[in-house]
Short mmCIF file of C-alpha atoms in Angstrom, two decimals:
data_model
loop_
_atom_site.label_atom_id
_atom_site.label_comp_id
_atom_site.label_asym_id
_atom_site.label_seq_id
_atom_site.Cartn_x
_atom_site.Cartn_y
_atom_site.Cartn_z
CA MET N 1426 90.13 110.04 97.58
CA ASP N 1427 90.65 109.29 101.32
CA ILE N 1428 88.00 107.31 103.22
CA GLY N 1429 87.34 108.14 106.81
CA VAL N 1430 84.93 106.80 109.38
CA VAL N 1431 82.63 108.66 111.89
CA LEU N 1432 81.92 106.88 115.20
CA GLN N 1433 79.69 107.69 118.16
CA CYS N 1434 81.27 107.51 121.61
CA ASN N 1435 78.74 104.96 122.90
CA PRO N 1436 79.95 102.85 125.81
CA PRO N 1437 81.96 100.76 126.06
CA ALA N 1438 84.67 102.98 124.81
CA SER N 1439 86.76 99.86 124.11
CA ARG N 1440 84.37 99.09 121.22
CA VAL N 1441 84.89 102.54 119.72
CA ILE N 1442 88.65 102.03 119.96
CA GLU N 1443 88.36 98.60 118.36
CA LEU N 1444 86.31 99.97 115.44
CA ALA N 1445 88.99 102.62 114.90
CA ARG N 1446 91.68 99.94 114.93
CA ILE N 1447 89.77 97.85 112.35
CA ALA N 1448 89.29 100.93 110.23
CA GLU N 1449 93.00 101.59 110.16
CA THR N 1450 93.70 97.93 109.27
CA HIS N 1451 91.43 98.32 106.24
CA GLY N 1452 93.13 101.51 105.01
CA PHE N 1453 90.82 104.26 106.30
CA SER N 1454 92.66 107.55 106.63
CA HIS N 1455 90.64 109.37 109.35
CA VAL N 1456 88.71 108.42 112.48
CA TRP N 1457 86.14 111.04 113.49
CA THR N 1458 83.74 111.05 116.41
CA PHE N 1459 80.62 112.87 117.38
CA ASP N 1460 81.15 115.50 120.15
CA SER N 1461 78.07 115.63 122.35
CA HIS N 1462 79.05 114.98 125.91
CA LEU N 1463 75.56 114.44 127.34
CA LEU N 1464 74.43 111.94 124.73
CA TRP N 1465 77.69 109.99 124.55
CA GLN N 1466 80.99 109.63 126.37
CA GLU N 1467 83.68 112.28 126.31
CA PRO N 1468 85.41 112.13 122.88
CA TYR N 1469 88.78 113.59 123.67
CA VAL N 1470 89.50 110.93 126.28
CA ILE N 1471 88.65 108.28 123.75
CA HIS N 1472 90.70 110.07 121.04
CA SER N 1473 93.84 109.57 123.15
CA GLN N 1474 93.18 105.86 123.30
CA ILE N 1475 92.45 105.62 119.61
CA LEU N 1476 95.71 107.37 118.85
CA ALA N 1477 97.60 105.02 121.22
CA ALA N 1478 96.05 101.96 119.56
CA THR N 1479 96.78 103.06 115.98
CA ARG N 1480 99.78 104.28 114.02
CA ARG N 1481 98.68 106.53 111.22
CA VAL N 1482 94.99 107.49 111.20
CA VAL N 1483 94.16 111.16 111.83
CA VAL N 1484 91.64 111.62 114.68
CA GLY N 1485 89.25 114.42 115.58
CA PRO N 1486 85.66 115.49 116.19
CA MET N 1487 82.92 115.73 113.55
CA VAL N 1488 82.16 118.20 114.88
CA THR N 1489 83.00 120.21 117.96
CA ASN N 1490 81.60 123.70 118.62
CA PRO N 1491 82.61 127.01 120.27
CA ALA N 1492 79.73 127.01 122.78
CA THR N 1493 80.26 123.99 125.08
CA ARG N 1494 84.06 123.91 124.73
CA ASP N 1495 86.45 126.60 125.90
CA TRP N 1496 88.49 127.53 122.80
CA THR N 1497 91.80 127.55 124.57
CA VAL N 1498 91.15 124.17 126.20
CA THR N 1499 90.16 122.73 122.83
CA ALA N 1500 93.39 123.95 121.29
CA SER N 1501 95.46 122.70 124.18
CA THR N 1502 93.85 119.25 123.94
CA PHE N 1503 94.81 118.95 120.24
CA ALA N 1504 98.32 120.28 120.85
CA THR N 1505 98.85 117.82 123.69
CA LEU N 1506 97.65 114.92 121.63
CA ASN N 1507 99.93 116.01 118.82
CA ASP N 1508 102.92 116.08 121.21
CA MET N 1509 102.07 112.68 122.53
CA PHE N 1510 101.28 110.93 119.21
CA GLY N 1511 102.74 113.09 116.42
CA ASN N 1512 100.64 115.49 114.40
CA ARG N 1513 97.71 113.22 113.91
CA THR N 1514 94.77 115.34 114.98
CA ILE N 1515 92.21 117.40 113.12
CA CYS N 1516 89.56 119.80 114.35
CA GLY N 1517 86.09 119.62 112.69
CA ILE N 1518 83.99 122.49 113.98
CA GLY N 1519 80.54 124.03 113.40
CA ARG N 1520 78.05 126.31 115.09
CA GLY N 1521 76.75 123.55 117.42
CA ASP N 1522 73.83 121.23 117.35
CA SER N 1523 73.10 118.33 119.77
CA ALA N 1524 75.83 119.31 122.26
CA VAL N 1525 74.29 122.72 122.60
CA ARG N 1526 70.61 121.97 122.27
CA THR N 1527 70.60 119.20 124.91
CA LEU N 1528 71.66 121.99 127.34
CA GLY N 1529 68.88 124.22 126.26
CA GLY N 1530 71.19 126.49 124.24
CA ARG N 1531 71.39 127.60 120.65
CA PRO N 1532 74.07 127.36 118.04
CA VAL N 1533 76.56 130.27 118.08
CA ASN N 1534 76.45 132.92 115.40
CA LEU N 1535 78.87 132.91 112.53
CA ALA N 1536 80.90 135.78 113.92
CA THR N 1537 81.65 133.75 117.07
CA LEU N 1538 82.41 130.66 115.00
CA ARG N 1539 84.88 132.69 112.91
CA GLU N 1540 86.63 134.02 116.00
CA SER N 1541 86.87 130.61 117.58
CA ILE N 1542 88.39 129.10 114.47
CA GLY N 1543 91.11 131.74 114.49
CA VAL N 1544 91.94 131.13 118.15
CA ILE N 1545 91.94 127.34 117.95
CA ARG N 1546 93.91 127.20 114.78
CA GLU N 1547 96.61 129.67 115.82
CA LEU N 1548 97.13 128.03 119.21
CA GLY N 1549 96.90 124.57 117.73
CA ASN N 1550 99.67 125.44 115.26
CA GLY N 1551 102.06 126.80 117.92
CA ARG N 1552 101.35 130.40 117.23
CA SER N 1553 99.94 133.27 119.31
CA ALA N 1554 96.24 134.19 119.46
CA ARG N 1555 94.39 137.15 120.81
CA ILE N 1556 91.37 136.82 123.08
CA GLY N 1557 89.98 140.21 123.89
CA ASP N 1558 92.92 142.26 125.05
CA THR N 1559 95.12 139.28 125.89
CA VAL N 1560 97.64 137.62 123.62
CA ILE N 1561 98.29 134.03 124.51
CA HIS N 1562 100.27 131.05 123.24
CA PHE N 1563 101.42 127.57 124.30
CA PRO N 1564 105.20 127.77 124.84
CA TRP N 1565 105.44 123.99 124.65
CA ALA N 1566 103.52 123.52 121.33
CA SER N 1567 105.77 124.98 118.67
CA GLU N 1568 105.76 121.73 116.69
CA SER N 1569 102.01 121.16 116.78
CA ARG N 1570 100.12 121.20 113.48
CA LEU N 1571 96.27 121.38 113.43
CA PRO N 1572 94.04 121.78 110.41
CA VAL N 1573 90.55 123.17 111.07
CA TRP N 1574 87.72 122.00 108.86
CA VAL N 1575 84.38 123.80 109.01
CA ALA N 1576 80.95 122.16 108.68
CA GLY N 1577 78.03 124.03 107.22
CA TYR N 1578 75.08 124.09 104.78
CA GLY N 1579 73.78 127.63 104.38
CA PRO N 1580 75.16 130.30 102.04
CA ARG N 1581 76.78 132.44 104.83
CA ALA N 1582 78.37 129.41 106.54
CA LEU N 1583 79.75 128.26 103.21
CA GLU N 1584 81.23 131.71 102.59
CA LEU N 1585 82.86 131.72 106.02
CA THR N 1586 84.32 128.27 105.26
CA GLY N 1587 85.85 129.52 102.07
CA GLU N 1588 87.29 132.55 103.83
CA VAL N 1589 88.86 130.86 106.85
CA GLY N 1590 88.59 127.04 106.73
CA ASP N 1591 91.42 124.64 105.94
CA GLY N 1592 88.73 122.21 104.93
CA PHE N 1593 84.96 121.96 104.37
CA ILE N 1594 82.74 119.27 105.82
CA LEU N 1595 79.42 118.58 104.09
CA GLN N 1596 77.24 116.13 106.00
CA LEU N 1597 75.34 114.53 103.12
CA ALA N 1598 76.40 112.75 99.89
CA ASP N 1599 73.98 114.15 97.32
CA PRO N 1600 76.08 115.02 94.23
CA ASP N 1601 73.95 118.03 93.15
CA ILE N 1602 74.07 119.62 96.64
CA THR N 1603 77.72 118.71 96.92
CA ALA N 1604 78.50 120.58 93.70
CA TRP N 1605 76.54 123.65 94.76
CA THR N 1606 78.25 123.87 98.23
CA ILE N 1607 81.78 123.30 96.83
CA ALA N 1608 81.19 126.07 94.30
CA ARG N 1609 80.08 128.47 97.10
CA VAL N 1610 83.08 127.61 99.25
CA ARG N 1611 85.59 127.96 96.44
CA ALA N 1612 84.09 131.23 95.16
CA ALA N 1613 84.35 132.67 98.72
CA ALA N 1614 87.95 131.53 98.99
CA GLU N 1615 88.83 133.20 95.69
CA ARG N 1616 87.18 136.49 96.73
CA ALA N 1617 89.19 136.37 99.93
CA GLY N 1618 92.42 135.95 98.02
CA ARG N 1619 92.91 132.33 98.97
CA ASP N 1620 93.71 129.40 96.71
CA PRO N 1621 90.32 127.63 96.34
CA GLY N 1622 92.01 124.36 95.56
CA ALA N 1623 93.88 124.42 98.88
CA ILE N 1624 90.65 123.81 100.84
CA THR N 1625 90.11 120.09 101.45
CA ILE N 1626 86.58 118.93 100.76
CA CYS N 1627 85.07 116.19 102.94
CA VAL N 1628 81.64 114.62 102.36
CA ALA N 1629 80.30 112.63 105.35
CA ALA N 1630 77.27 110.37 105.21
CA PRO N 1631 76.07 106.93 106.36
CA ALA N 1632 77.22 104.04 104.08
CA TYR N 1633 75.54 100.68 104.11
CA VAL N 1634 76.69 97.84 101.82
CA THR N 1635 74.04 95.40 100.63
CA ASP N 1636 73.84 92.31 98.43
CA GLY N 1637 71.67 94.13 95.91
CA THR N 1638 68.31 92.55 96.81
CA PRO N 1639 65.28 94.88 97.37
CA GLU N 1640 64.88 93.48 100.85
CA ALA N 1641 68.42 94.39 101.77
CA LEU N 1642 68.08 97.86 100.34
CA ALA N 1643 64.87 98.46 102.26
CA HIS N 1644 66.64 97.44 105.50
CA ALA N 1645 69.58 99.67 104.73
CA ARG N 1646 67.25 102.63 104.22
CA GLU N 1647 65.56 102.07 107.57
CA GLN N 1648 68.98 101.84 109.31
CA CYS N 1649 70.06 105.16 107.76
CA ARG N 1650 66.84 107.19 107.68
CA TRP N 1651 67.87 108.93 110.96
CA PHE N 1652 70.46 110.85 108.98
CA GLY N 1653 67.91 112.72 106.97
CA GLY N 1654 66.28 113.76 110.29
CA MET N 1655 69.63 115.00 111.65
CA VAL N 1656 70.36 117.02 108.47
CA GLY N 1657 66.78 118.28 108.63
CA ASN N 1658 67.60 120.16 111.93
CA HIS N 1659 70.12 122.32 110.10
CA VAL N 1660 67.96 122.65 107.00
CA ALA N 1661 64.99 123.86 108.98
CA GLU N 1662 67.09 126.74 110.20
CA ILE N 1663 68.16 127.56 106.66
CA VAL N 1664 64.52 127.59 105.51
CA ALA N 1665 63.56 129.82 108.44
CA ARG N 1666 66.31 132.31 107.43
CA TYR N 1667 66.12 132.17 103.63
CA GLY N 1668 62.62 130.77 103.00
CA THR N 1669 61.69 128.16 100.45
CA HIS N 1670 62.78 128.29 96.83
CA SER N 1671 65.68 130.61 97.71
CA GLU N 1672 69.28 130.48 96.52
CA VAL N 1673 69.58 127.28 98.52
CA PRO N 1674 68.77 124.35 96.26
CA ASP N 1675 65.27 122.91 96.55
CA ALA N 1676 66.88 119.46 96.66
CA LEU N 1677 68.13 120.37 100.14
CA THR N 1678 65.16 122.25 101.55
CA ASP N 1679 61.91 120.75 100.15
CA TYR N 1680 61.84 117.56 102.17
CA VAL N 1681 61.68 119.30 105.63
CA ALA N 1682 58.15 120.48 104.95
CA GLY N 1683 56.92 117.30 106.71
CA ARG N 1684 59.20 117.68 109.68
CA ARG N 1685 57.32 117.79 113.00
CA GLY N 1686 60.04 118.23 115.51
CA TYR N 1687 63.06 116.34 116.78
CA ASP N 1688 63.95 114.40 119.95
CA TYR N 1689 67.68 114.84 120.65
CA ASN N 1690 67.58 111.80 122.95
CA GLU N 1691 67.27 109.81 119.67
CA HIS N 1692 69.95 111.84 117.84
CA GLY N 1693 72.06 109.81 115.45
CA ARG N 1694 70.21 106.56 116.24
CA ALA N 1695 68.84 104.04 113.73
CA GLY N 1696 65.08 103.74 114.05
CA ASN N 1697 64.71 107.32 115.24
CA PRO N 1698 60.89 107.86 115.18
CA HIS N 1699 61.35 111.60 114.54
CA ALA N 1700 62.87 110.82 111.12
CA ASP N 1701 59.76 109.18 109.71
CA PHE N 1702 59.12 112.24 107.55
CA VAL N 1703 62.29 111.49 105.54
CA PRO N 1704 61.31 109.81 102.24
CA ASP N 1705 63.24 106.96 100.62
CA GLU N 1706 64.41 109.35 97.89
CA ILE N 1707 66.23 111.53 100.43
CA VAL N 1708 67.83 108.52 102.14
CA ASP N 1709 69.09 107.29 98.77
CA ARG N 1710 70.48 110.74 97.82
CA PHE N 1711 71.95 111.76 101.18
CA CYS N 1712 73.44 108.34 102.02
CA VAL N 1713 75.47 105.79 100.12
CA LEU N 1714 73.59 102.47 99.92
CA GLY N 1715 73.81 99.35 97.83
CA THR N 1716 76.34 96.98 96.42
CA PRO N 1717 80.11 97.70 96.45
CA ASP N 1718 79.80 98.64 92.81
CA GLN N 1719 77.12 101.17 93.59
CA HIS N 1720 79.29 102.59 96.40
CA LEU N 1721 82.20 102.96 94.04
CA ALA N 1722 80.06 104.69 91.45
CA ARG N 1723 78.85 107.30 93.93
CA LEU N 1724 82.35 107.83 95.36
CA ARG N 1725 83.82 108.36 91.97
CA GLU N 1726 81.05 110.83 91.13
CA LEU N 1727 81.83 112.74 94.37
CA GLU N 1728 85.58 112.62 93.60
CA ALA N 1729 85.00 114.14 90.18
CA LEU N 1730 83.23 117.03 91.82
CA GLY N 1731 86.36 117.73 93.93
CA VAL N 1732 85.70 115.75 97.06
CA ASP N 1733 88.94 114.69 98.76
CA GLN N 1734 87.54 112.51 101.53
CA PHE N 1735 84.38 110.51 102.09
CA ALA N 1736 83.72 109.81 105.74
CA VAL N 1737 81.46 106.89 106.49
CA TYR N 1738 78.90 107.49 109.31
CA LEU N 1739 78.74 104.12 111.08
CA GLN N 1740 75.51 104.51 113.06
CA HIS N 1741 73.63 101.34 112.12
CA ASP N 1742 73.54 97.63 112.72
CA ALA N 1743 76.38 96.61 110.39
CA LYS N 1744 79.40 98.50 111.75
CA THR N 1745 82.03 95.80 111.44
CA ALA N 1746 80.49 94.38 108.19
CA THR N 1747 80.64 97.87 106.60
CA LEU N 1748 84.27 98.35 107.54
CA ASP N 1749 85.10 94.88 106.20
CA ALA N 1750 83.16 95.49 103.03
CA TYR N 1751 84.94 98.76 102.37
CA GLY N 1752 88.30 97.22 103.17
CA GLU N 1753 87.78 94.19 100.96
CA SER N 1754 85.59 95.48 98.08
CA VAL N 1755 85.71 99.26 97.93
CA LEU N 1756 89.06 100.72 99.10
CA PRO N 1757 91.28 98.38 97.05
CA ARG N 1758 89.41 99.44 93.86
CA LEU N 1759 89.31 103.10 94.76
CA THR N 1760 92.93 103.49 95.79
CA PRO N 1761 95.96 102.98 93.53
CA ALA N 1762 97.34 99.48 93.92
CA THR N 1763 100.63 100.61 95.44
CA ASP N 1764 98.83 102.49 98.19
CA ALA N 1765 96.45 99.64 98.78
CA THR N 1766 99.32 97.31 99.26
CA VAL N 1767 100.89 99.63 101.84
CA HIS N 1768 97.55 99.93 103.69
CA GLN N 1769 97.16 96.17 103.95
CA SER N 1770 100.68 95.77 105.26
CA LEU N 1771 100.27 98.19 108.15
#
């Protein structure tokens, strides 16, 4: 299993770049960032500096969207970065959340998402794409390679992912929900005539390493409770569409009954007061908290379900400590010894 990290583009950008460099030193495979240009700084500018400061990590947004970004500009950005730094970029994409809602907009529909994935992937891989009646390509990008991973929760989004995605991003680490979503994605891929096993599965969630004391666990929960509020935004839409006790697991939908709204100015921030409806049980299920041994147990459980990458959301008060703990106490025990030796030597 690969281990990635998800960063916010909070100023100063130099700190984001330094966290990415530390992550690579510890053996992390991917560096992802939020993409919400009003709440944080412009990610693609920072991506170029992360790529310049590192040698092997793959870099991209978790996740961009087709509403606030022109599809051709997005593809050109990735292809340009690939030309500059080798093929080390990846495109995580979804319908849109904070980047869209802070502008007063709404997430795009799935048909638009599907079309945008086709355009971005074809152009980002040096091929031609059609937009309306116009066929376009980048004559300078024939060597560019760009995987496109799709984020989603609901049944239709999972089906779309299986039909067109190179990878699937699930933003929570509950094993039961993970198993349900992976099954939906793979079934859709099979119906579409694709190899279900060729779709890379990524689970992304906050991780907080503690010393095992109840006090430390309580602190970790408070630092990560915001994540249940963020997931709740997407879940609320699913409940509105499908209702409660639908084909979507109750484990995903029941907890949003106490949701009273959401302030996007507090999006992705520890201590978010609009996440106070999220119970401890949800924090424990959606996030990965506890001692290194407890992290390893959850990661191995996810790996057994078919997860190829766990991406650590690092939005709390122990950013460097978490990277260090994973590098020293988790990754060496999760990765074969030969690979771990290579990681430490880079």
